[in-house]
Amino acid sequence: MLPDNPTREQIEEVFQNDRFATQAAGCRVVEGARGRAVAEMELTDVHRNAMGNVMGGAVFTLADFALAIACNIGEEPTVSVDHSVSFLRATKGERLTATATCVKSGRHLAFYNVDVEDNLGKLIARMTATCYR
């Protein structure tokens, strides 16, 4: 899908078509390379639930976006088939950053961890994912 070390512009060009993440949720590419990606999201009122906290779906969307970037650089087209997300704390921050890292990459299956932190340096959530090529 993308070469091993694409430019941010190349990554953005491919993932601009992920309209829910980029347009509706406001996810942005920070960086990406084979097996690793970083994405961020500025938090606004649209990301909040009825309790005033950031909605779990918003956190998941950012983590899934970073995962999609990481698993599609230098690889055959890859999709996630299983996720587990632990929400560790509510954020008081104004921005979330998701860092996806490949733990193991096989011929057809790959395993990733995605950490979501806020701009205050707090770990907000951790996702583990299994992906299929």
C-alpha positions in Angstrom: 0.0 0.0 0.0 2.8 2.4 1.0 6.6 2.0 0.8 8.7 1.2 3.9 9.5 4.9 4.7 6.9 7.1 3.1 6.8 10.9 3.6 4.0 12.3 5.7 2.4 13.7 2.6 2.3 10.2 1.0 0.6 8.8 4.1 -1.9 11.7 4.2 -2.7 11.2 0.5 -3.7 7.6 1.1 -5.5 8.1 4.4 -7.4 11.2 3.5 -9.9 8.7 2.1 -10.5 7.5 5.7 -13.2 10.2 6.0 -14.7 9.2 9.3 -11.3 9.4 11.1 -9.9 12.5 9.2 -13.0 14.6 8.6 -15.5 13.7 11.2 -13.2 12.9 14.1 -10.3 15.2 13.2 -7.5 12.6 13.3 -4.2 13.7 11.8 -1.1 11.8 10.7 2.1 12.8 12.6 4.5 10.2 11.3 4.7 6.6 10.0 7.1 3.9 9.0 6.9 0.2 8.5 5.4 -1.2 11.8 5.0 2.1 13.5 2.8 5.2 13.3 1.8 8.2 15.3 -1.6 10.1 14.9 -3.2 12.8 16.9 -6.5 14.4 17.5 -7.4 17.8 19.0 -10.3 17.4 21.4 -13.4 19.5 20.9 -17.0 19.3 22.2 -17.9 16.8 19.5 -15.6 14.2 21.1 -17.4 14.5 24.5 -20.0 12.1 25.9 -23.0 13.1 28.1 -20.8 13.1 31.2 -18.4 15.6 29.6 -15.6 13.1 29.2 -14.0 12.1 25.9 -16.1 9.3 24.5 -14.5 5.9 24.2 -15.4 5.7 20.6 -13.3 8.9 19.9 -10.3 7.3 21.7 -10.9 4.0 19.7 -11.1 5.9 16.4 -7.7 7.6 17.0 -6.1 4.3 18.0 -7.6 2.5 15.0 -6.4 5.2 12.7 -2.8 4.9 13.9 -3.1 1.1 13.7 -4.3 1.4 10.0 -1.3 3.5 9.1 1.2 1.3 10.9 0.0 -2.0 9.4 -0.2 -0.7 5.8 3.2 0.8 5.4 5.6 -1.6 3.5 3.0 -4.4 3.7 0.3 -6.0 1.7 -3.1 -4.4 2.3 -3.9 -5.2 5.9 -7.1 -5.1 8.0 -7.7 -5.5 11.7 -9.7 -8.5 12.8 -9.6 -8.2 16.6 -9.1 -5.4 19.1 -9.0 -5.1 22.9 -9.0 -1.7 24.4 -8.4 -0.8 28.0 -9.5 2.7 29.0 -7.2 3.6 31.9 -8.3 7.1 32.8 -10.3 10.1 31.6 -8.2 12.9 30.1 -8.0 16.5 31.3 -5.9 17.3 28.2 -6.7 19.1 25.0 -5.1 16.6 22.5 -4.6 12.9 22.2 -1.7 11.1 20.5 -1.8 7.4 19.5 1.4 5.5 18.9 1.0 2.1 17.1 3.8 -0.4 17.2 4.1 -3.8 15.6 4.9 -6.5 18.2 5.1 -9.4 15.7 4.6 -9.5 12.0 4.0 -12.9 10.3 3.0 -13.9 6.8 -0.7 -13.5 7.3 -1.2 -12.2 10.9 0.4 -9.3 12.7 0.1 -8.1 16.3 0.1 -4.5 17.4 0.0 -2.4 20.5 -1.4 1.1 20.4 -0.9 3.5 23.3 -3.1 6.7 23.5 -1.7 9.5 25.6 -2.9 13.0 26.3 -0.8 16.2 25.9 -0.4 16.1 29.7 1.7 13.0 29.4 -0.9 10.6 30.8 -1.6 7.2 29.3 -5.4 7.3 28.5 -5.9 3.9 26.8 -4.0 0.9 25.5 -5.2 -1.2 22.5 -4.0 -4.6 21.4 -4.9 -5.7 17.9 -4.6 -8.6 15.5 -4.4 -7.8 11.8 -4.7 -9.9 8.7 -2.8 -9.5 5.4 
